[in-house]
XYZ file of C-alpha atoms in Angstrom:
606
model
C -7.644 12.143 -16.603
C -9.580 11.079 -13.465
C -13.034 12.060 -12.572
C -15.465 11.038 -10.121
C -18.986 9.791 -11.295
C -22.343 10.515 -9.954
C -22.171 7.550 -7.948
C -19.008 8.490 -6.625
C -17.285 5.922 -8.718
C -13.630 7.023 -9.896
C -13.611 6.785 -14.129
C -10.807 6.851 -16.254
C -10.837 9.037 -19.190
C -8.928 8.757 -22.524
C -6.294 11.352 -22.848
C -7.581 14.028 -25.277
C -5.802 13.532 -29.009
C -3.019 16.120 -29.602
C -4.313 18.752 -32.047
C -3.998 19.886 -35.638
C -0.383 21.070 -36.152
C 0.923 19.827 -32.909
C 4.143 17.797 -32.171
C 4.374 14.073 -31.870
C 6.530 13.362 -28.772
C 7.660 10.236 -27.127
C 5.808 8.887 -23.415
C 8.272 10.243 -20.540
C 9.675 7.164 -18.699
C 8.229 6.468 -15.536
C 10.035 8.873 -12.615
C 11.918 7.280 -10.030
C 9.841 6.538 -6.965
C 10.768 9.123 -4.309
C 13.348 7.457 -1.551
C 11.842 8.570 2.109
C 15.050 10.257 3.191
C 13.297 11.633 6.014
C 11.717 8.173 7.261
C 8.332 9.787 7.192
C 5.447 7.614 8.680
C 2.937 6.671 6.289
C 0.211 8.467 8.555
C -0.757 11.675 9.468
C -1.560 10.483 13.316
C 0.198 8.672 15.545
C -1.410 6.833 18.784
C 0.260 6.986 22.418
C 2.539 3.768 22.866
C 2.911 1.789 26.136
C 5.155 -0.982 26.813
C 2.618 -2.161 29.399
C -1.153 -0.665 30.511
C -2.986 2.531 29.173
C -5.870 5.049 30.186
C -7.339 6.705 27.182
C -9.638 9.725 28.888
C -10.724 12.961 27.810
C -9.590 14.582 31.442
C -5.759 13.862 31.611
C -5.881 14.168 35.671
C -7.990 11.674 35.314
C -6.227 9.327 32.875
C -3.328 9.782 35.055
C -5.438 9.050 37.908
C -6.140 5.535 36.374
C -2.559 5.060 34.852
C -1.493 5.525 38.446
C -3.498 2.025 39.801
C -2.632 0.358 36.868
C 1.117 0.934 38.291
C 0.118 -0.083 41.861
C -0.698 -3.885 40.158
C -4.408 -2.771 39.392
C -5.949 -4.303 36.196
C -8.088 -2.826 33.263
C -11.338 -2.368 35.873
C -9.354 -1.134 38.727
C -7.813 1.590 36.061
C -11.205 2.195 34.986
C -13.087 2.696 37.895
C -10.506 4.973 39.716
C -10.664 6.947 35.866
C -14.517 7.305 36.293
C -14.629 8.519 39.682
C -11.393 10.971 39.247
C -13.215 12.233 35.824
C -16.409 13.284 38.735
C -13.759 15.748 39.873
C -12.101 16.632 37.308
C -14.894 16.913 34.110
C -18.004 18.020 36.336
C -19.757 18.239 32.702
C -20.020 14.515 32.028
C -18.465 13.008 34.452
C -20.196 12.017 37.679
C -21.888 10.303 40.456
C -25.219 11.744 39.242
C -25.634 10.259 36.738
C -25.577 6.988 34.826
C -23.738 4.632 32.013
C -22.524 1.167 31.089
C -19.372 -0.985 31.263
C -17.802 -3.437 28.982
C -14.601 -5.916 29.999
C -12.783 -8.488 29.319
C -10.156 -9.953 31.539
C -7.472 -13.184 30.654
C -8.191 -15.912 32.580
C -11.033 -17.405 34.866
C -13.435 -15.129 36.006
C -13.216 -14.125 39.566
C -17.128 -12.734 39.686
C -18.602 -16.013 41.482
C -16.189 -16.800 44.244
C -16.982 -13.221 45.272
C -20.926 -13.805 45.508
C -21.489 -11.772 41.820
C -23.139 -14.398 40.196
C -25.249 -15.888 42.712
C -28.528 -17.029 41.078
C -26.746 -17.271 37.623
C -26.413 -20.819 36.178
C -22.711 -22.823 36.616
C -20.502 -22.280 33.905
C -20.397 -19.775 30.559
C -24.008 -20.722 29.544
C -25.997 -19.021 27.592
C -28.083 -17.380 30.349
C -25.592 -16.046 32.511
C -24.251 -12.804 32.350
C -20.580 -13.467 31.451
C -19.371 -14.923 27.778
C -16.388 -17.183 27.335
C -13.761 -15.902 24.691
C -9.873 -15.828 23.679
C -9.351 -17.355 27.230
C -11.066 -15.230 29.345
C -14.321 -13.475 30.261
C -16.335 -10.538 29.016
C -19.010 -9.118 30.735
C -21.306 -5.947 30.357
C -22.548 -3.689 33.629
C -25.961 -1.812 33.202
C -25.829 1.269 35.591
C -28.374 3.182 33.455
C -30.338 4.877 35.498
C -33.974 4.201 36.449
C -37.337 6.113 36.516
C -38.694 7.085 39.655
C -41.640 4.748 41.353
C -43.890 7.962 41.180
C -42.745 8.387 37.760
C -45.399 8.696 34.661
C -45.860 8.602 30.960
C -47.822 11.595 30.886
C -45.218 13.851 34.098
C -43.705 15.937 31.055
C -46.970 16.669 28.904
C -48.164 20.302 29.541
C -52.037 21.226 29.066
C -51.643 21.677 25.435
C -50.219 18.165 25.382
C -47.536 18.910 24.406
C -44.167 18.228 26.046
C -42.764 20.936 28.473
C -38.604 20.589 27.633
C -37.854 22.833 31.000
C -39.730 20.410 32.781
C -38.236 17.705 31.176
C -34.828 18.829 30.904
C -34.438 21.759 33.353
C -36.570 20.481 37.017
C -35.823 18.003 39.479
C -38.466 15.877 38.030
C -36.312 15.483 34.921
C -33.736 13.237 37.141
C -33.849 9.770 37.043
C -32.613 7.698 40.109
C -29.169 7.724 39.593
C -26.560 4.759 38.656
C -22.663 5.399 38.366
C -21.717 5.377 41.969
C -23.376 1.271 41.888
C -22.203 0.445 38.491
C -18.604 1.294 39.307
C -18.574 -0.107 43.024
C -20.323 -3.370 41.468
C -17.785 -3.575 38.667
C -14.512 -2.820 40.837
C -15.699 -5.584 43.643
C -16.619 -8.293 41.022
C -13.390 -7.834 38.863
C -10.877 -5.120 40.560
C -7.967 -6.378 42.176
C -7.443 -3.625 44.312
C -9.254 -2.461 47.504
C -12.040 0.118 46.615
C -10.550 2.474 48.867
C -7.214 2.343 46.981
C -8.785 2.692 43.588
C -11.088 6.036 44.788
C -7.583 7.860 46.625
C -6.608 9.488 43.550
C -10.124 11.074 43.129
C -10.620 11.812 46.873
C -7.329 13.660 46.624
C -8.265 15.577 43.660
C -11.167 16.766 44.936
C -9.476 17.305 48.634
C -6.722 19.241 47.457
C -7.932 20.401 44.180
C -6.730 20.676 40.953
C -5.255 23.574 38.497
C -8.704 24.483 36.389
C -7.881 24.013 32.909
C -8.849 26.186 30.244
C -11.233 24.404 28.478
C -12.993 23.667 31.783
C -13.164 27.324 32.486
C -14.415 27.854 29.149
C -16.879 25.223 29.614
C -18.231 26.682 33.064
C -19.215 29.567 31.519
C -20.808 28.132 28.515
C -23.357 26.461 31.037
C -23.300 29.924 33.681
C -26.484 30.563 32.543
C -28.124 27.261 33.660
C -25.707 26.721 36.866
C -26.704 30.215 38.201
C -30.772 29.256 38.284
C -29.578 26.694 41.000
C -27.923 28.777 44.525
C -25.764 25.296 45.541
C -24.224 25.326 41.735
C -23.990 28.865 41.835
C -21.870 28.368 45.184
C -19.659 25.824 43.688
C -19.015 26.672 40.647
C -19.479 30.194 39.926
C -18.421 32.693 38.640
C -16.234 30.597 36.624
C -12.743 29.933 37.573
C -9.777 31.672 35.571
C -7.658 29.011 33.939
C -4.764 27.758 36.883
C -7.314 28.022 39.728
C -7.291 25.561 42.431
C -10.634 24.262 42.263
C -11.320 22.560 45.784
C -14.632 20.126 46.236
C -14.834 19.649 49.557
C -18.486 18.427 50.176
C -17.863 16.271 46.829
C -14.564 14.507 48.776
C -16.830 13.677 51.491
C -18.947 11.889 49.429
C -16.246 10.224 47.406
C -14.702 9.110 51.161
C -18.350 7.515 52.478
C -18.295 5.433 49.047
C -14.446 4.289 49.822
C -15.429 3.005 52.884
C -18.793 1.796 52.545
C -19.102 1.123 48.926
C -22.358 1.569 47.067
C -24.390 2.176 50.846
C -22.135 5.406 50.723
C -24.464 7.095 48.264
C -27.676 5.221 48.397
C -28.457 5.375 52.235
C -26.781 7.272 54.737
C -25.926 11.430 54.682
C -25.472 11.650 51.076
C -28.979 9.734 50.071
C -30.571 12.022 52.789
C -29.096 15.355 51.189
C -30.473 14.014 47.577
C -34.016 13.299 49.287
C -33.769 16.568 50.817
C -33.475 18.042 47.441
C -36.127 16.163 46.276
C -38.750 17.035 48.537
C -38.305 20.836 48.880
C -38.077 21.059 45.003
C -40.275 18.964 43.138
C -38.422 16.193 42.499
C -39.867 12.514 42.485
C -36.787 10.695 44.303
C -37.766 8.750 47.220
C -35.367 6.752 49.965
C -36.974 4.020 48.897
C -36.126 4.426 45.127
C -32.307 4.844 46.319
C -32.630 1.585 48.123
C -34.147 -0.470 45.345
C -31.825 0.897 42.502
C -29.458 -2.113 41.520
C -26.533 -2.226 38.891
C -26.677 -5.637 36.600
C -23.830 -7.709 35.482
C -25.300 -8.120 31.899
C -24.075 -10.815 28.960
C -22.688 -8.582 25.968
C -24.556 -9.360 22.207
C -21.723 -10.715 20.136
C -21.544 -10.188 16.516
C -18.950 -11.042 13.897
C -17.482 -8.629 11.195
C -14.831 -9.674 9.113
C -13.737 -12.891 11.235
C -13.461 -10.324 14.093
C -15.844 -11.200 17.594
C -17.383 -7.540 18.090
C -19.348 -7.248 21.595
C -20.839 -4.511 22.574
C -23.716 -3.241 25.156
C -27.069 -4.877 25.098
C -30.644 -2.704 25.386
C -31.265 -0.136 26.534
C -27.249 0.220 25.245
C -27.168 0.797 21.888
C -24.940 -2.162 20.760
C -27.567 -3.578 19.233
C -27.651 -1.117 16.590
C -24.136 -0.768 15.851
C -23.900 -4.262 15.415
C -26.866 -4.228 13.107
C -24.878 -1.185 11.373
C -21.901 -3.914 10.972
C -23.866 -6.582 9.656
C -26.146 -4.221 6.734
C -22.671 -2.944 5.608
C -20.346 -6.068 6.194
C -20.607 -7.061 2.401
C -20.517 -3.694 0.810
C -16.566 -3.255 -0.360
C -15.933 0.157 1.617
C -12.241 -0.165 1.012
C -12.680 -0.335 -2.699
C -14.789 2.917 -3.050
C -12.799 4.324 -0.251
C -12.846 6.187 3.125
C -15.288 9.039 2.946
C -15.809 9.092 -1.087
C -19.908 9.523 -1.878
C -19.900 6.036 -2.855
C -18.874 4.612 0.413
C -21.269 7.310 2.471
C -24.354 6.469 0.807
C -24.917 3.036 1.783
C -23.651 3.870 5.189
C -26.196 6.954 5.704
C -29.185 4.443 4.090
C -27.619 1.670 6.726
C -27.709 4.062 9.470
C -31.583 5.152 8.526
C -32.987 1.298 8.134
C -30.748 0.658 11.865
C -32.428 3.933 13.778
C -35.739 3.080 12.241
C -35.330 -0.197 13.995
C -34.045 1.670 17.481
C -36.697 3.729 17.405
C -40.146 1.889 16.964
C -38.943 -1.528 19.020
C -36.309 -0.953 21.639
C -36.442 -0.393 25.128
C -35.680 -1.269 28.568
C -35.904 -5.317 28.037
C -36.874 -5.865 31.869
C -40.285 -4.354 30.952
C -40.755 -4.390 27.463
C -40.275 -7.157 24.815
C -36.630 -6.688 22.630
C -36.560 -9.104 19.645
C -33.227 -8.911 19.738
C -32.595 -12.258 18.010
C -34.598 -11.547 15.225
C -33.341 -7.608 14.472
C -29.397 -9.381 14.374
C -30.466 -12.489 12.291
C -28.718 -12.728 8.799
C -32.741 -12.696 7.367
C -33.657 -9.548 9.001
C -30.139 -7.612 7.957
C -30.741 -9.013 4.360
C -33.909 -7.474 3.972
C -32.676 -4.325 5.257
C -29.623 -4.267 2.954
C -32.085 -4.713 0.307
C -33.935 -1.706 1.056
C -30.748 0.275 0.205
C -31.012 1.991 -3.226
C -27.451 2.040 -4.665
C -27.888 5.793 -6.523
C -30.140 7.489 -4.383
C -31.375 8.298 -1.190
C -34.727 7.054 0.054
C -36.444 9.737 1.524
C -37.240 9.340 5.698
C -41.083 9.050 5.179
C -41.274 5.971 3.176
C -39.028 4.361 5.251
C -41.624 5.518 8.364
C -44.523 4.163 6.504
C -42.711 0.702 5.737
C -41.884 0.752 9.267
C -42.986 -2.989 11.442
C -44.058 -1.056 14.210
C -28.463 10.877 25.319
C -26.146 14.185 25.979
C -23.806 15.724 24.018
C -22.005 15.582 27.256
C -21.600 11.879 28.175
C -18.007 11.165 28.355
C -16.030 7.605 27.354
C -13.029 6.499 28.777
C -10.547 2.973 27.574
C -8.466 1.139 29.461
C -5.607 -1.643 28.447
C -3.665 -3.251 31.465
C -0.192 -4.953 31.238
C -2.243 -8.614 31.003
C -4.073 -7.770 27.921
C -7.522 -6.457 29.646
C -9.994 -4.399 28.329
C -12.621 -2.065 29.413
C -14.786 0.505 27.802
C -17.045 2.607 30.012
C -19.412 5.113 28.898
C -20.896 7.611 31.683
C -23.403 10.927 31.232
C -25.238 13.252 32.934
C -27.570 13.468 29.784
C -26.848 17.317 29.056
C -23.964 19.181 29.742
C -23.716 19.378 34.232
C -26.858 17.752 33.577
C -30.495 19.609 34.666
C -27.520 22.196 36.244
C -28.635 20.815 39.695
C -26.574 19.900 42.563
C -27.295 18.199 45.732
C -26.864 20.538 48.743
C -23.840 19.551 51.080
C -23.119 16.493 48.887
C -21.148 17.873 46.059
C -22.575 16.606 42.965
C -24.769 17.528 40.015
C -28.005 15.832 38.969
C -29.018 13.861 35.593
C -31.786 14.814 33.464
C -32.100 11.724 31.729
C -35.463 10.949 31.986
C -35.622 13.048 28.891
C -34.172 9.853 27.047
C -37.518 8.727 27.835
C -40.425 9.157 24.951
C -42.512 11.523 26.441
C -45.077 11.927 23.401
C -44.639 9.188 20.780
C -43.675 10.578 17.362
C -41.826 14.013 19.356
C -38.534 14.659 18.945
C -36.468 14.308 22.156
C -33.211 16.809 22.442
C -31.441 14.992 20.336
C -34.087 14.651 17.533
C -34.947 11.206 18.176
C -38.599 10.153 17.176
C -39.138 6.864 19.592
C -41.852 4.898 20.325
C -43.602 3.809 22.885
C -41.507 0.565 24.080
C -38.978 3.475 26.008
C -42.460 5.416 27.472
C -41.600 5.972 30.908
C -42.716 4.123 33.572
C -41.619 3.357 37.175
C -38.173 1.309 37.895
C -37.364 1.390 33.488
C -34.579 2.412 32.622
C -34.230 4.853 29.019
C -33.261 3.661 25.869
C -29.697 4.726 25.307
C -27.148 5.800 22.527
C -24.298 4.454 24.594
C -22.539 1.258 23.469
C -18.791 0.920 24.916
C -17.570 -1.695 22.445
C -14.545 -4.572 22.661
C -13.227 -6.097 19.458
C -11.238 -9.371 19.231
C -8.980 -10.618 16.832
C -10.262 -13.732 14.627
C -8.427 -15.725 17.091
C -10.525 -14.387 20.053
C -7.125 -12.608 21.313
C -8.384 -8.868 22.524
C -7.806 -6.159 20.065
C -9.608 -2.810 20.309
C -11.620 -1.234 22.966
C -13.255 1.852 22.230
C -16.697 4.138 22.828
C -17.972 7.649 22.519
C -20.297 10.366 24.238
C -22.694 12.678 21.493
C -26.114 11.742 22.164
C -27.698 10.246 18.912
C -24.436 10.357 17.155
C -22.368 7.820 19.588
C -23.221 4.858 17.387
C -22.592 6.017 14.275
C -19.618 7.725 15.733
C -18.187 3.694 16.709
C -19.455 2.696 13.631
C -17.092 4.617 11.848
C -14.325 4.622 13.819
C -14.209 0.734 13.924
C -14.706 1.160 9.667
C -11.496 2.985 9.579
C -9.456 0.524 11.335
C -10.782 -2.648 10.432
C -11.850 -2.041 6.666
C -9.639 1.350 5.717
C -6.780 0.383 7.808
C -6.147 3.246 9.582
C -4.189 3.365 12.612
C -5.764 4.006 16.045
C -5.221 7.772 15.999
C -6.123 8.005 12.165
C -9.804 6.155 12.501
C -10.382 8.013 15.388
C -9.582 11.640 14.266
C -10.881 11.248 10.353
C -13.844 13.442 9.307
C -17.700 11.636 10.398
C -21.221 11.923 9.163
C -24.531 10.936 11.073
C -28.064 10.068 10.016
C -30.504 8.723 12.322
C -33.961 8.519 10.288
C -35.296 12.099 11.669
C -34.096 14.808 10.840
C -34.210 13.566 6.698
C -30.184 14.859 6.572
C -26.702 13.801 6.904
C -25.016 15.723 9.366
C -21.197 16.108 7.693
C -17.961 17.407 9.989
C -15.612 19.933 9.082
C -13.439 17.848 6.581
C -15.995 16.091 4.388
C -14.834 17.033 0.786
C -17.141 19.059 -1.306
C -16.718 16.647 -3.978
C -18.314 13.847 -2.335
C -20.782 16.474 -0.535
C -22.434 17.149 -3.881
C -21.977 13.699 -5.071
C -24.400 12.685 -2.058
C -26.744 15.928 -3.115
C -26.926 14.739 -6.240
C -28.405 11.343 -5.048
C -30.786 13.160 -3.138
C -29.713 13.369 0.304
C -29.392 16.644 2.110
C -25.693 17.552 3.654
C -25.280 20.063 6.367
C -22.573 20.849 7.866
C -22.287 19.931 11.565
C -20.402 20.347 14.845
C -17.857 18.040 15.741
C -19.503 14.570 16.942
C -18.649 12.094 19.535
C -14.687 11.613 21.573
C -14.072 7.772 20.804
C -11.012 7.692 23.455
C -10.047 4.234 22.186
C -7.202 1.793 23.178
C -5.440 -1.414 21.475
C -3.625 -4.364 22.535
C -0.308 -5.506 20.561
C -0.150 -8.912 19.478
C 3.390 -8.479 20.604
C 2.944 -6.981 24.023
C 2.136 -3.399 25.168
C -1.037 -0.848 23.622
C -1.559 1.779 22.025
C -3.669 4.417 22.927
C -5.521 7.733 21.576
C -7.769 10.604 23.131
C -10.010 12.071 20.380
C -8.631 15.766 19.617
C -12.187 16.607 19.370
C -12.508 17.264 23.130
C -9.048 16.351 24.005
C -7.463 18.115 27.185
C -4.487 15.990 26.813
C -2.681 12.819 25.578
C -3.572 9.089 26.605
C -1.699 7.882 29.604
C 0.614 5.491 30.009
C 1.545 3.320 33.002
């Protein structure tokens, strides 16, 4: 007999003794193993194949959109970029040119970035102080399009006179958006390492949003989820309401112009000119802080990923404000602990990683920020010392309660969206974008097309108060002019030990996005799961504050009291995170999944 013990260790029992009276009888031999006549597959997923490239997006006109330059000779940035600005059409809900994110690729072979004027300033050569990082014969390199705070910006703009913090102001005004990134992030990305022209890349999306596009059911679904906030706001109310009935043609003119100024004039397109003018407009006649001058001074920053090993496997992933750092502190507490052994999703294996994920947010939340304005000890939070003593702090039976972590202490939206790309050549890129909330503050710039962010609710606004996403931060990410928030996002690459690519993968949810890689990158490196399999199996989350583990649909109630018992406290939770991921072959070709958790289609091949 089998049974589970409190610590979610598997015992074996000794067969009970036959009774008084009963009948001696000889041990059964062993049944024949059971010949797979049907040539089952082991697992219960199954990832999209490609003999050559692959666009993993939640939007399939999108990751069609992207499959579509891969086939015109584009590589993993071309397909990414023309992904990202079809998914502005396409997923108005997350994706954008509102808005904000980060970027992580690698490409085989030398780096094209400083014959092309990228790196001018940056020291010759892969050195430690430049922004790109030498590996498995090629480059990797990180963009930061995060968006930035306002010059007129302040730490106190979202305290009311109770001093407290006023969420519609914070969440729901024009002063809640921050000056906004994607549009230079993806022009800077596509010009340093695209081979295409921009214009060729941004076609598919200018044509989606010329001609329009069949509305899809879940889109219509999602349209009026969010009716209520889109109707406060008459140019949303004009463009997307009342909601379309699924097979629509939804047609965005205003938003193709836009798209077409970008294709021909690249990142001036949206940051001076008509469409800067319309989003000033806005500004001024409602409250907002955006100036022409903030437009003008916003920049997009090639940035040098933080590189961590797990296993033998190179891990890189975004710097701060990303939140790489964390998941690779995640990595390193749990790196020794034998998950496989106590297996995928038992108590046993759950505990340590909720305690990790605790001691790792703790960390988030009292020291990081934007590094161009605060001090990040990055260095010292990802030295083997500093992990050890966290690991230490991990009681293997139960669960230390939030508040004496706190006291031992040193010191983003649900609707982001994550796209991967693999091209024929073996490149990789993982880009994370978000309009914080769902169609962001539900605000949308008047003859330009596009809705607003409201991420300067990422900010703290009161240290010690919960932000929407129950974070309790500190004051490194208080808000101050030209800083950009502290971020959840971390679009992550993975090599093989022999620095060949391997796995590029990422995730929208707010909070939950690291934990939500963190997992993911569990299942397939230490529970060998396939692609589809670690991305689809059940997830928990713990961040510090709220004192719970959050527990999808799937979690076994065995394990769920098992984790009681130690003195955590389960609750059952929505779905968390889509961690569209894709992998390279060693043998040629990728594989490629869409998370079924927000899935509107299958991954894309070229």
């Amino acid at each position: 007999m089998v049974r589970q013990g409190a610590a979610g260790a598997v015992l074996l029992l000794a067969a009970a003794a036959p009774g008084p009276g009963a009948l001696a009888q000889a041990p059964a031999p062993p049944a024949a193993a059971e010949s797979n006549v049907l040539l089952e597959g082991e697992q219960r997923f199954r990832p999209q194949w490609s003999a050559r490239g692959l666009v993993a997006a939640q939007e399939p006109l999108a990751s069609a959109a992207g499959a579509a330059i891969l086939r015109q000779g584009g590589n993993a940035v071309d397909g990414a970029v023309a992904t990202a600005f079809a998914l502005a059409v396409t997923l108005p809900q997350a994706g954008n040119l509102g808005g904000g994110g980060f970027l992580l690729l690698w490409l085989p072979g030398p780096s094209p970035a400083r014959e092309r004027g990228c790196l001018d300033g940056a020291p010759a050569g892969m050195q430690a102080s430049g922004p790109e990082l030498a590996i498995g014969g090629g480059t990797a390199v990180a963009v930061n399009f995060r968006e930035t705070a306002p010059a007129a910006a302040t730490a106190t703009m979202f305290l009311g006179p109770d001093g407290q913090v006023d969420r519609t102001r914070a969440t729901r005004s024009l002063l809640s958006t921050a000056v906004p990134g994607s549009v230079a992030g993806l022009v800077l990305a596509q010009r340093c390492y695209g081979r295409l022209p921009l214009a060729q890349v941004m076609a598919p999306a200018i044509r989606l949003a010329a001609q329009g596009f069949p509305v899809s059911r879940e889109l219509g679904d999602s349209l009026a989820a969010a009716a209520p906030r889109l109707q406060a706001d008459p140019v949303s109310r004009r463009l997307f309401l009342p909601p379309p009935v699924p097979g629509t043609v939804l047609r965005q003119g205003e938003l193709a112009a836009s798209l077409r100024r970008i294709a021909a004039e690249g990142e001036r397109g949206f940051y001076t000119g008509p469409v800067a003018d319309a989003l000033v407009g806005a500004m001024e006649r409602g409250g907002g802080l955006i100036t022409h001058g903030d437009l003008r001074a916003y920049r997009a920053r090639l940035v040098r990923p933080l590189r961590r090993e797990f296993r033998g496997h190179p891990v890189l992933s975004m710097p701060p404000p990303g939140g790489g750092l964390t998941l690779l502190q995640l990595l390193g507490i749990l790196e020794p602990f034998d998950l496989a052994a106590t297996g995928l999703n038992a108590a046993a294996s759950l505990h340590p990683m909720a305690e990790a994920m605790n001691l790792a947010y703790r960390d988030r939340n009292a020291l990081l920020g934007d590094p161009d304005q605060v001090p990040v000890p990055v260095e010292r939070l990802l030295s083997p010392a500093h992990l050890d003593r966290l690991r230490r702090r991990i009681d293997p039976r139960r669960h230390t309660p939030a508040p004496a972590l706190e006291a031992a202490a040193a010191t983003e939206g649900t609707n982001t969206t994550h796209l991967s790309v693999a091209d024929r050549q073996g490149g990789l890129a993982a880009l994370t974008t978000t309009l914080n909330f769902p169609y962001g503050n539900g605000i949308s710039v008047p003859g330009a097309g596009f809705l607003l962010n409201n991420e300067m609710d990422d900010f703290t606004a009161l240290p010690g108060s919960a932000n929407a996403f129950g974070l309790r931060q500190g004051t490194a990410n208080a808000i101050a002019p030209g800083k950009r928030p502290l971020s959840s996002m971390a679009p992550t690459l993975v090599f093989r030990p022999d620095g060949r690519p391997w796995l590029a993968t990422g995730s929208p949810g707010g909070s939950r996005i690291i934990t939500t890689i963190l997992q993911v990158l569990l299942n397939r490196m230490v529970h060998g799961l396939n692609l589809a399999g670690a991305v689809a199996a059940p997830r928990i989350h713990s961040q510090l504050w709220p004192d719970r583990i959050d527990a999808e649909e799937g979690l076994s109630p065995d394990s769920r009291r098992l984790l009681e018992a130690m003195g955590h406290s389960v609750r059952q939770a929505p779905a968390m995170g889509a961690a569209n991921s894709v992998e390279v072959l060693a043998g040629g070709g990728s594989l490629g999944t869409v998370d079924p958790r927000r899935a509107e289609g299958p991954a894309v091949a070229e």
